PDB file of C-alpha atoms and ligand atoms in Angstrom:
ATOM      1  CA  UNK A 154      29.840 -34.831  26.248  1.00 79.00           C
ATOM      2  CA  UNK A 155      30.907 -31.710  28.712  1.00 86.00           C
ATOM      3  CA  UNK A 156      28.538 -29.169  29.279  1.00 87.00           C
ATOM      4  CA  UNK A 157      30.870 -26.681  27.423  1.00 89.00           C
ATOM      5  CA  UNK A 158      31.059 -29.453  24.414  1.00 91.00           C
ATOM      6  CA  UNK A 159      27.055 -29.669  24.443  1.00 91.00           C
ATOM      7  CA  UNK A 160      27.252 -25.872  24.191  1.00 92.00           C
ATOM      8  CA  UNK A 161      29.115 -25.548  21.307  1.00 95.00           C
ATOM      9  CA  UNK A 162      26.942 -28.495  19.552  1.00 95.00           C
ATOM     10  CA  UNK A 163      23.985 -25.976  20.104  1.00 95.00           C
ATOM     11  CA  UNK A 164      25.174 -23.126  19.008  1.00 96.00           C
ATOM     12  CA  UNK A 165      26.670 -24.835  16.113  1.00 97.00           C
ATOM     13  CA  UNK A 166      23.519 -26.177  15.322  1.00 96.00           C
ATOM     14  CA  UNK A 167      21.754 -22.804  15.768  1.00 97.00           C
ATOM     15  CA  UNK A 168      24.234 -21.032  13.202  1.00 97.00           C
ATOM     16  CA  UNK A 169      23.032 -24.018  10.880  1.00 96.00           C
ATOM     17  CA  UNK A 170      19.601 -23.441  11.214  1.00 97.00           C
ATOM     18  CA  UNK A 171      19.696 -19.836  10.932  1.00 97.00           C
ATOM     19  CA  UNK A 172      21.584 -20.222   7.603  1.00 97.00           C
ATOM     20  CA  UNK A 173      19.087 -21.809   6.254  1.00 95.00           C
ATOM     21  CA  UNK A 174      16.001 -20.577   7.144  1.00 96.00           C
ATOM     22  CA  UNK A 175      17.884 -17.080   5.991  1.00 96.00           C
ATOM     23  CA  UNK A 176      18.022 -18.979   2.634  1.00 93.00           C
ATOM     24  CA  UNK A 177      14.692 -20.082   2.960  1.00 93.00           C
ATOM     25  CA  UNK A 178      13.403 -16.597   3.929  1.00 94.00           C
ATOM     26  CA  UNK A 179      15.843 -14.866   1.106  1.00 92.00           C
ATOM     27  CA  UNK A 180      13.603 -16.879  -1.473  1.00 91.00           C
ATOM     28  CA  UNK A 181      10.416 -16.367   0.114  1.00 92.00           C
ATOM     29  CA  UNK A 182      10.570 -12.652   0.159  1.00 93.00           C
ATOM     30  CA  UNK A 183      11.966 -12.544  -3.595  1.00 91.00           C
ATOM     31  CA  UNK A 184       8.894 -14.280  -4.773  1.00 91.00           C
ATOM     32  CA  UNK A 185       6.336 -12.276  -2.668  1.00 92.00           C
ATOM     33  CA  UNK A 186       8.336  -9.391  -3.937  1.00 91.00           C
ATOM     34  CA  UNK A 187       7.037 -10.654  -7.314  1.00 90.00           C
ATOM     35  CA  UNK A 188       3.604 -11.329  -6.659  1.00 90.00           C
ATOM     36  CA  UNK A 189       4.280 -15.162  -6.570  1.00 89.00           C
ATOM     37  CA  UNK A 190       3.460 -17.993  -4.106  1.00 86.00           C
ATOM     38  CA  UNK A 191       5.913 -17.775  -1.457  1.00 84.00           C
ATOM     39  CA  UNK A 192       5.781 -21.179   0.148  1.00 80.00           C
ATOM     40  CA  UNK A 193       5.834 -23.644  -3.315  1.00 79.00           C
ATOM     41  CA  UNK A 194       8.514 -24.529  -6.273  1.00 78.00           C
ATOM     42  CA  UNK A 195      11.791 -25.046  -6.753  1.00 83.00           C
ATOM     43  CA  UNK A 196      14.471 -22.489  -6.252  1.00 85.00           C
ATOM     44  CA  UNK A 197      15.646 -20.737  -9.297  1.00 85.00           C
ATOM     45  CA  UNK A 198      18.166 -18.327 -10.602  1.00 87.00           C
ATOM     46  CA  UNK A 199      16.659 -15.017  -9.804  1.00 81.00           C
ATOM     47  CA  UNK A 200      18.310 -14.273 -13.254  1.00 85.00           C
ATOM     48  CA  UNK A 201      18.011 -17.043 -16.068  1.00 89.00           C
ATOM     49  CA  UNK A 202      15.517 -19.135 -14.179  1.00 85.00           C
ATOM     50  CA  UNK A 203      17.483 -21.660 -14.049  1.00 88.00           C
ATOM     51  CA  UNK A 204      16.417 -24.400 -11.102  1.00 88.00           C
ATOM     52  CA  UNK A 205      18.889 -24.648  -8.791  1.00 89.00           C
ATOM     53  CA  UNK A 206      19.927 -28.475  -8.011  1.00 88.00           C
ATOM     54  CA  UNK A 207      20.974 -29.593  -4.205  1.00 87.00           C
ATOM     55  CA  UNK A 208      24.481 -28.402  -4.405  1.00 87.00           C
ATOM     56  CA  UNK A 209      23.498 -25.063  -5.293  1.00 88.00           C
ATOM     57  CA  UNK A 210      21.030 -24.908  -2.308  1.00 89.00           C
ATOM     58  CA  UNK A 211      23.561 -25.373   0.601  1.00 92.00           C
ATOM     59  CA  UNK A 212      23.701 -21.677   2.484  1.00 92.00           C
ATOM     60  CA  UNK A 213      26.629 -19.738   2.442  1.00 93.00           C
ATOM     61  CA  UNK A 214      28.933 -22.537   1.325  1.00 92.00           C
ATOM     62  CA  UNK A 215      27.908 -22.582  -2.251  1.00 92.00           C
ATOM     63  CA  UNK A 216      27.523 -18.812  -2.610  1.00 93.00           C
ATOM     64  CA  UNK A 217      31.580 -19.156  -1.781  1.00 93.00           C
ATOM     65  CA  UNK A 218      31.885 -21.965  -4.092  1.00 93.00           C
ATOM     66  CA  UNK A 219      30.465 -20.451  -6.699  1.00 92.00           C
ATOM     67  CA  UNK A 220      32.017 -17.502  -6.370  1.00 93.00           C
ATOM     68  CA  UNK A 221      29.197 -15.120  -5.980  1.00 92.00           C
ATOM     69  CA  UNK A 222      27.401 -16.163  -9.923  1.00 93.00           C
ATOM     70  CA  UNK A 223      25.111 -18.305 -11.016  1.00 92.00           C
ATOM     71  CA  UNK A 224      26.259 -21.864 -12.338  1.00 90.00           C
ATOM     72  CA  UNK A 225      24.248 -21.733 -15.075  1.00 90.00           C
ATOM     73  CA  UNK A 226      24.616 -18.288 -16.818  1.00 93.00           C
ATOM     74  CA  UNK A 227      27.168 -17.044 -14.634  1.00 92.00           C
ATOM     75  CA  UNK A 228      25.465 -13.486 -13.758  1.00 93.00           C
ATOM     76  CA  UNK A 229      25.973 -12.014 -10.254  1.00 92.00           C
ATOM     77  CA  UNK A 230      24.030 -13.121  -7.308  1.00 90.00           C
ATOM     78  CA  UNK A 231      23.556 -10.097  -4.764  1.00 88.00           C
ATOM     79  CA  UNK A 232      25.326  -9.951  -1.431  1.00 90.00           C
ATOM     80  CA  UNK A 233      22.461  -9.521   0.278  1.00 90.00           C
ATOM     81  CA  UNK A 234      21.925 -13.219  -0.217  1.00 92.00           C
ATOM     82  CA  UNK A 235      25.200 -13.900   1.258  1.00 95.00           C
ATOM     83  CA  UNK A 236      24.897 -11.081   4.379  1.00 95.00           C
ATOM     84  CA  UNK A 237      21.057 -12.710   4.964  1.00 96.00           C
ATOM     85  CA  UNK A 238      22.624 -16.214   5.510  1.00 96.00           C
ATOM     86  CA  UNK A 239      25.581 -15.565   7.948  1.00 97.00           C
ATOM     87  CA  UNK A 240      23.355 -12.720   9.737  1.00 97.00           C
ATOM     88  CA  UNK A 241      20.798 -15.130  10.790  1.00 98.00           C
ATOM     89  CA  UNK A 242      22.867 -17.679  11.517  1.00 98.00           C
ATOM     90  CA  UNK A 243      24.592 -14.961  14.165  1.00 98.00           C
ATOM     91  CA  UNK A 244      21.445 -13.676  15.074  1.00 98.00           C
ATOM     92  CA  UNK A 245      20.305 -17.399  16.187  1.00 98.00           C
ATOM     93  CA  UNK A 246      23.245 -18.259  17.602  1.00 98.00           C
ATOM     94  CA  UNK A 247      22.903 -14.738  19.878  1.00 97.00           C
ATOM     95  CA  UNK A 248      18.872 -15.732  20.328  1.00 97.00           C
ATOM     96  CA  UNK A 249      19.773 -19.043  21.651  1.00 96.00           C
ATOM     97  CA  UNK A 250      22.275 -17.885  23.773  1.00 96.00           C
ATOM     98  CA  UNK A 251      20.197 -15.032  25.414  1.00 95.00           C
ATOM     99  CA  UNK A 252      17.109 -17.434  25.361  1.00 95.00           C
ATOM    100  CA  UNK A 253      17.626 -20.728  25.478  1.00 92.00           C
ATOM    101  CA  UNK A 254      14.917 -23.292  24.645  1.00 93.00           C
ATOM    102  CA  UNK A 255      12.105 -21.616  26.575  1.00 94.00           C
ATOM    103  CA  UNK A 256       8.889 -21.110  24.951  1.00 95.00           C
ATOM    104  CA  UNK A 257       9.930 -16.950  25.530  1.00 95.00           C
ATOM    105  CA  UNK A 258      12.688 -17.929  23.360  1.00 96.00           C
ATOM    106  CA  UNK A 259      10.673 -18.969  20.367  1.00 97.00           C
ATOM    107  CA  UNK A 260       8.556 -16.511  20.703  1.00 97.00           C
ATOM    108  CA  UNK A 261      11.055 -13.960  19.657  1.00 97.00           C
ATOM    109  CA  UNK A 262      12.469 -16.121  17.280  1.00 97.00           C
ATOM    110  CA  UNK A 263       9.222 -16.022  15.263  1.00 97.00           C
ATOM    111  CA  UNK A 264       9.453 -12.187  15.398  1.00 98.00           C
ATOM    112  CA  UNK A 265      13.167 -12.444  14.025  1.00 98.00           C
ATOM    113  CA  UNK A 266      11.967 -14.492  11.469  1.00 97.00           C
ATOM    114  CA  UNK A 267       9.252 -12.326  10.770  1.00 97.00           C
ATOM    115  CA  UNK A 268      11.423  -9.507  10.869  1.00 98.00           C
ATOM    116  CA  UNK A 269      13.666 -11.007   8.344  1.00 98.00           C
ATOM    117  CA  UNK A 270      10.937 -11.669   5.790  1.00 96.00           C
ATOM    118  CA  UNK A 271       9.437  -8.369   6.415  1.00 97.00           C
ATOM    119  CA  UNK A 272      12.628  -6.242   5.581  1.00 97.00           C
ATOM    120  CA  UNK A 273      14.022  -8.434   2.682  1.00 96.00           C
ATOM    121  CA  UNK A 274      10.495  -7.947   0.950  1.00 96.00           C
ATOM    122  CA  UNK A 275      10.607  -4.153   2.021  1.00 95.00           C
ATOM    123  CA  UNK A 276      14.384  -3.844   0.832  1.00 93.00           C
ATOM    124  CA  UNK A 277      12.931  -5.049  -2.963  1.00 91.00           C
ATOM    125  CA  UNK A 278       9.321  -3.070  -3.573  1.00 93.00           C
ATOM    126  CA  UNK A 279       9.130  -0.956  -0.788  1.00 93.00           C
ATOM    127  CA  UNK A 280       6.362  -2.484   1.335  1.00 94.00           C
ATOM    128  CA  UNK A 281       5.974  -4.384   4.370  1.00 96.00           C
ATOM    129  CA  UNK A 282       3.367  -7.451   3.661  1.00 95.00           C
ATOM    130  CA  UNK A 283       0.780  -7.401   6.142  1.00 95.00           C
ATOM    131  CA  UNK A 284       1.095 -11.229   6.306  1.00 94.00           C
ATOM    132  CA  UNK A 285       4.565 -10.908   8.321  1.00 96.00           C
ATOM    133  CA  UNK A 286       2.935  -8.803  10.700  1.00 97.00           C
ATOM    134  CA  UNK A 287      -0.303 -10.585  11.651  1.00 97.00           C
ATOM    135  CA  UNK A 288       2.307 -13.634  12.011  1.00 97.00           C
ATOM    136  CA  UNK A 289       4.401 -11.661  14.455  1.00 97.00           C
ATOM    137  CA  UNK A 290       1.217 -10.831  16.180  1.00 97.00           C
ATOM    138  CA  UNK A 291      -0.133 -14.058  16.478  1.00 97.00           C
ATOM    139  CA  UNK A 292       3.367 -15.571  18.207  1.00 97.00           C
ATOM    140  CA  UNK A 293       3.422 -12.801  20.735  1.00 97.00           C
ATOM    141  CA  UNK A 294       1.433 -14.995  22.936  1.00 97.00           C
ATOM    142  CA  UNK A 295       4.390 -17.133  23.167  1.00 96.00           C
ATOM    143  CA  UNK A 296       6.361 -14.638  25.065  1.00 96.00           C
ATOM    144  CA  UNK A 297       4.168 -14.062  27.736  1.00 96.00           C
ATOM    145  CA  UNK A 298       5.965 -16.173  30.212  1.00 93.00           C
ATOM    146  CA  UNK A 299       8.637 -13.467  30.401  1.00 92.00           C
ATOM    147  CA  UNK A 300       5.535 -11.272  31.313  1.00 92.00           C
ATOM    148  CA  UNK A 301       4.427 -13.725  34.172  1.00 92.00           C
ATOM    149  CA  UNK A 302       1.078 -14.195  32.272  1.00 91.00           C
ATOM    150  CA  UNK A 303       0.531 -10.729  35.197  1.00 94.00           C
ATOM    151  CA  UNK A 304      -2.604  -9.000  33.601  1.00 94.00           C
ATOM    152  CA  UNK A 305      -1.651  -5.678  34.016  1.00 95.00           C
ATOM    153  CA  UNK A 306       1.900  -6.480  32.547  1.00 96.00           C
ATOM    154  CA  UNK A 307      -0.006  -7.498  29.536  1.00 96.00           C
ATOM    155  CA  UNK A 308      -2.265  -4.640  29.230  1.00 97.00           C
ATOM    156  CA  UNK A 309       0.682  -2.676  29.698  1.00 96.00           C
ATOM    157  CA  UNK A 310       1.864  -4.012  26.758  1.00 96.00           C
ATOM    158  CA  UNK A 311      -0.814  -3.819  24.602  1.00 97.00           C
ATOM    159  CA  UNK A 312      -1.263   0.048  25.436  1.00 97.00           C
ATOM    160  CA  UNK A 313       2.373   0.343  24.363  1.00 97.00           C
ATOM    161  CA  UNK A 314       1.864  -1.116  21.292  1.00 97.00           C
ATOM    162  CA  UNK A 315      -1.486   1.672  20.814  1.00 97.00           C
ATOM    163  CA  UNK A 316       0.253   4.468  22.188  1.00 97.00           C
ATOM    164  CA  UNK A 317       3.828   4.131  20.255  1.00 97.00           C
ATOM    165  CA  UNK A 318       1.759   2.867  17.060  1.00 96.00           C
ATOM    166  CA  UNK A 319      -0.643   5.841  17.481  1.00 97.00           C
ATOM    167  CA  UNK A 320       2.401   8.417  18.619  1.00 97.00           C
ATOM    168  CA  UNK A 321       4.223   7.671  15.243  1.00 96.00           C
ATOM    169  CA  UNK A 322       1.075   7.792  13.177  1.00 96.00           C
ATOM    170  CA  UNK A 323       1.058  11.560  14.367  1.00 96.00           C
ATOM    171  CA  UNK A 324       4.154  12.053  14.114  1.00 95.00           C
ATOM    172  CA  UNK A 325       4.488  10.566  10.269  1.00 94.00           C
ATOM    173  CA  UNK A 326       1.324  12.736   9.643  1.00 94.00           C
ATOM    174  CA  UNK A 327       2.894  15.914  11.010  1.00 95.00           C
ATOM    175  CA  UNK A 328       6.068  14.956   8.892  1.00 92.00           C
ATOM    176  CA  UNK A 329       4.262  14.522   5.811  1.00 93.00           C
ATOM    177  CA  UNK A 330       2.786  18.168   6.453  1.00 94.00           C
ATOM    178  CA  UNK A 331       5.966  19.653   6.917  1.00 93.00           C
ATOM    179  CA  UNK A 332       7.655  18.002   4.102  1.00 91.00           C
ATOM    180  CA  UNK A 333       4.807  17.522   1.818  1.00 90.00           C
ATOM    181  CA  UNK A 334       5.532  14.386   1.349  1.00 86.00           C
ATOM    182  CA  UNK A 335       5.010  10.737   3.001  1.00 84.00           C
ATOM    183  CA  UNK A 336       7.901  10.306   5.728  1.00 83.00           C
ATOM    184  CA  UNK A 337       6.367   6.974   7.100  1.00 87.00           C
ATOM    185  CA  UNK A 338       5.108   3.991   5.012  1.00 87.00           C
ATOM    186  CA  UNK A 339       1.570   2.851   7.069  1.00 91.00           C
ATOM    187  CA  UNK A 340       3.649  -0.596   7.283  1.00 94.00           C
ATOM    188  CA  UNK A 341       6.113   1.153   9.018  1.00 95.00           C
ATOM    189  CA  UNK A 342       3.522   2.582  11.227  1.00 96.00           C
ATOM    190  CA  UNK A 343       2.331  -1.259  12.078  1.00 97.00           C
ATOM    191  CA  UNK A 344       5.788  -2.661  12.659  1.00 97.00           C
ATOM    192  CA  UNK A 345       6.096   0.614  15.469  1.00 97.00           C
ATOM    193  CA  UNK A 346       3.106  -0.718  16.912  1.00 97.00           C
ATOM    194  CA  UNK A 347       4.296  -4.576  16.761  1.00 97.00           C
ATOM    195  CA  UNK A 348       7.766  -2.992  18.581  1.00 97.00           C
ATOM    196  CA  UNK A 349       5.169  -1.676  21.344  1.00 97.00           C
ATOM    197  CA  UNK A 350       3.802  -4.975  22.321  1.00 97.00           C
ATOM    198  CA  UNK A 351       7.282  -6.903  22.255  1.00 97.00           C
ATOM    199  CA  UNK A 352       9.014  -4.555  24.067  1.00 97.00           C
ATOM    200  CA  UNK A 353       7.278  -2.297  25.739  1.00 96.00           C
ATOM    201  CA  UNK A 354       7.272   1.649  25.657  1.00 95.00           C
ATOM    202  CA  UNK A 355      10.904   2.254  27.127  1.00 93.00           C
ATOM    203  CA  UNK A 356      12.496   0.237  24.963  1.00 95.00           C
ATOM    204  CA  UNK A 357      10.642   1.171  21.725  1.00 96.00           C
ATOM    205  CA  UNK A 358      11.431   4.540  22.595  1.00 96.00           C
ATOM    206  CA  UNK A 359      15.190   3.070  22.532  1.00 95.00           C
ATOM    207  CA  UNK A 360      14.748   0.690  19.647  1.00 97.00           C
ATOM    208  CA  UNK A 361      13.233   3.818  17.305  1.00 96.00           C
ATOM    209  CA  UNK A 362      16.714   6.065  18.424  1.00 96.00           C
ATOM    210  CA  UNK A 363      18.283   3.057  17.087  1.00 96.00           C
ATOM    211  CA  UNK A 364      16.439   2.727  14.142  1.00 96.00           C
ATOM    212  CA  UNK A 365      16.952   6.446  13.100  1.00 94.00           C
ATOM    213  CA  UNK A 366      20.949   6.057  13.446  1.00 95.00           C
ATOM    214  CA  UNK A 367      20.702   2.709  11.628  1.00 95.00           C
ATOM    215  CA  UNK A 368      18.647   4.250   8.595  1.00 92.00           C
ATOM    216  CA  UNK A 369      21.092   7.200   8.427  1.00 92.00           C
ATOM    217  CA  UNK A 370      23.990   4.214   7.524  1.00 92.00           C
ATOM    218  CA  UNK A 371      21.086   2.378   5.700  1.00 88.00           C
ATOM    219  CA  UNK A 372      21.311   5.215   3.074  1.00 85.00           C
ATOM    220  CA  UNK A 373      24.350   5.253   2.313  1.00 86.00           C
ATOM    221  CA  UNK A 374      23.937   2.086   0.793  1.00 83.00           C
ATOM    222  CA  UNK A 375      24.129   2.333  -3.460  1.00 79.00           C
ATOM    223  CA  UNK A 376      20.578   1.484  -4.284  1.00 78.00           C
ATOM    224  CA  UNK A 377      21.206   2.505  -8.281  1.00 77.00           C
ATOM    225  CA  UNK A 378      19.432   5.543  -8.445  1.00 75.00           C
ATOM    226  CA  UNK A 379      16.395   4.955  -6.459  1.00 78.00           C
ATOM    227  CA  UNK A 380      16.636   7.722  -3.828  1.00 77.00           C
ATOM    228  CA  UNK A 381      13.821   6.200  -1.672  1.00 82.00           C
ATOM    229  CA  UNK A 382      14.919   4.448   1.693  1.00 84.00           C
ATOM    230  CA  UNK A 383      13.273   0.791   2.975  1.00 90.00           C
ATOM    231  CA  UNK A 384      13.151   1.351   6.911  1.00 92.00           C
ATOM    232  CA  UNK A 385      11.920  -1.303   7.231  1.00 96.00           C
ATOM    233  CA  UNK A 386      15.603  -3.014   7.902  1.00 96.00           C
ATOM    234  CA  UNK A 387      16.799  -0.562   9.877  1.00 96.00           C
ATOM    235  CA  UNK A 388      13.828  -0.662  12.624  1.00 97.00           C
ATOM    236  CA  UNK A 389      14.122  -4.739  12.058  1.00 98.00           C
ATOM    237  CA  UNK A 390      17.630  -4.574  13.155  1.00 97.00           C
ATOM    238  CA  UNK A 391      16.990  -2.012  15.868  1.00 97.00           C
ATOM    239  CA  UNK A 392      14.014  -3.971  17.126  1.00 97.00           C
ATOM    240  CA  UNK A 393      16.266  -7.030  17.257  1.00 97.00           C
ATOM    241  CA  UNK A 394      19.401  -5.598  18.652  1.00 97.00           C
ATOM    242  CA  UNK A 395      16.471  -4.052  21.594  1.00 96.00           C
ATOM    243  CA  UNK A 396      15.321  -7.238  22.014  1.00 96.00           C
ATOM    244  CA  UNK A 397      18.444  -8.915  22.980  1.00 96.00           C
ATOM    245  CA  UNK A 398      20.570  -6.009  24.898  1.00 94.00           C
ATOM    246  CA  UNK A 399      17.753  -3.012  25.252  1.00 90.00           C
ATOM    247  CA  UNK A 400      17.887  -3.889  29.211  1.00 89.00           C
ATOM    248  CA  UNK A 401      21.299  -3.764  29.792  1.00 90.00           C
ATOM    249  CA  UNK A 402      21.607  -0.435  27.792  1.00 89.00           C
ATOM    250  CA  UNK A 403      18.657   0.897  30.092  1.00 89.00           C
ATOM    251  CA  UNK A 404      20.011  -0.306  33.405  1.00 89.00           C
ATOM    252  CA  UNK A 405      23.390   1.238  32.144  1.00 90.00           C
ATOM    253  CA  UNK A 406      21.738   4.202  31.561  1.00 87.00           C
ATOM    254  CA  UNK A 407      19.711   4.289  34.300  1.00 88.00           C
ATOM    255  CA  UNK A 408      22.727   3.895  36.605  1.00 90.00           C
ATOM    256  CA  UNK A 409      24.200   7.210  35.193  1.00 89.00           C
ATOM    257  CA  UNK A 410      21.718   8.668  37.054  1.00 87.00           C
ATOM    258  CA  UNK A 411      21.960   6.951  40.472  1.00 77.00           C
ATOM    259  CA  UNK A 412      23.584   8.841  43.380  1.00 67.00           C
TER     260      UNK A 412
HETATM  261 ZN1   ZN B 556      21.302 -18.053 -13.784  1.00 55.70          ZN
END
């Protein structure tokens, strides 16, 4: 095979295995949305209960095939399941492509995956699980070879994560003053400071602009009724987005400025 044929084998593969771990993760987060155990039983039919056989399991392909519904009592299956499984499949196609196979390049991975979990779960009940963020935590290690294993590059990190965490604590607090009401979710706060520590204080500061523009589009979205917001996707997909572009929109930007 050609280099450009190898290519397209890997990125081909990456769209498969981001389809299905977006399945995987789409099922994960409805049962820890439901106070069940994430990682054990077979898939069901979020509506009849119905458990779904291997034909019914195959991402994005047998949401088309079966037009949207359940085989089994025919009720709607959302979109989101749909979105989730050709999203990640993009968004590891994009992360391979950016990355490669580098041990930086997992690293990040985890967080998207994390990420993922984190905001389907926070699109259902309205709160981040901890567990996705101590597992984001845990794989930042991994992406210290982008950071030279330097020690001051790391501390710098690690204050970035305190000092953007701690800014948008105050901030949410001063918020909740002024509008007597809670702005931020205190998972929210956590996933700022997790932003801090994978990318740094520039591009947070870049990722949360994001994330505020994002939300703003996040609700428009029909959510029947409910008037309260998840941010959690919208910071997700800003953090993401940051993660793969933020420098070239900073050097951009940057250069705007250079005489
Ligand atoms: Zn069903």
């Amino acid at each position: 095979m050609s280099d450009g044929d190898m290519e397209v084998f890997f990125c081909g593969l990456a769209a498969l295995l981001g389809a299905v771990l977006g399945s995987f993760f789409n099922c994960a987060a409805w049962r820890t949305a439901r106070g069940q155990v994430w990682w054990t039983g077979r898939s069901r039919c979020p509506v009849c209960g119905h458990a779904l056989g291997a034909l019914e399991l195959i991402p994005v392909l047998s949401f088309l095939l079966q037009r949207g519904r359940c085989r089994h009592c025919g009720a709607k299956l959302p979109w989101r399941y749909l979105l989730t499984e050709l999203g990640f499949g993009l968004l590891t196609v994009l992360s391979y492509r950016r990355f490669g196979l580098s041990l930086y390049g997992l690293g990040c991975y985890v967080f998207f995956c994390c990420l993922l979990c984190l905001s389907l779960v926070d699109w259902e009940i309205y709160i981040i699980p901890d567990g996705c963020l101590i597992a984001a935590a845990l794989a930042w290690p991994l992406t210290l070879p982008a950071l030279d294993f330097d020690g001051l590059r790391i501390l710098e990190r690690i204050l970035s994560a305190l000092v953007f965490g701690g800014g948008m604590l105050l901030l949410a607090r001063w918020m909740d003053r002024l509008l007597d009401k809670e702005s931020l979710g205190g998972g929210d706060i956590k996933l700022f400071a997790l932003l801090g520590l994978y990318l740094g204080l520039a591009r947070s500061l870049l990722a949360l602009l994001l994330s505020s523009l994002l939300g703003l589009l996040l609700a428009l979205v029909p959510r029947g009724g409910d008037k309260r917001i998840p941010f959690a996707p919208a910071i997700s997909l800003a953090a993401a987005l940051t993660l793969l572009w933020g420098d070239t929109v900073i050097d951009w930007y940057l250069g705007l400025f250079a005489f």
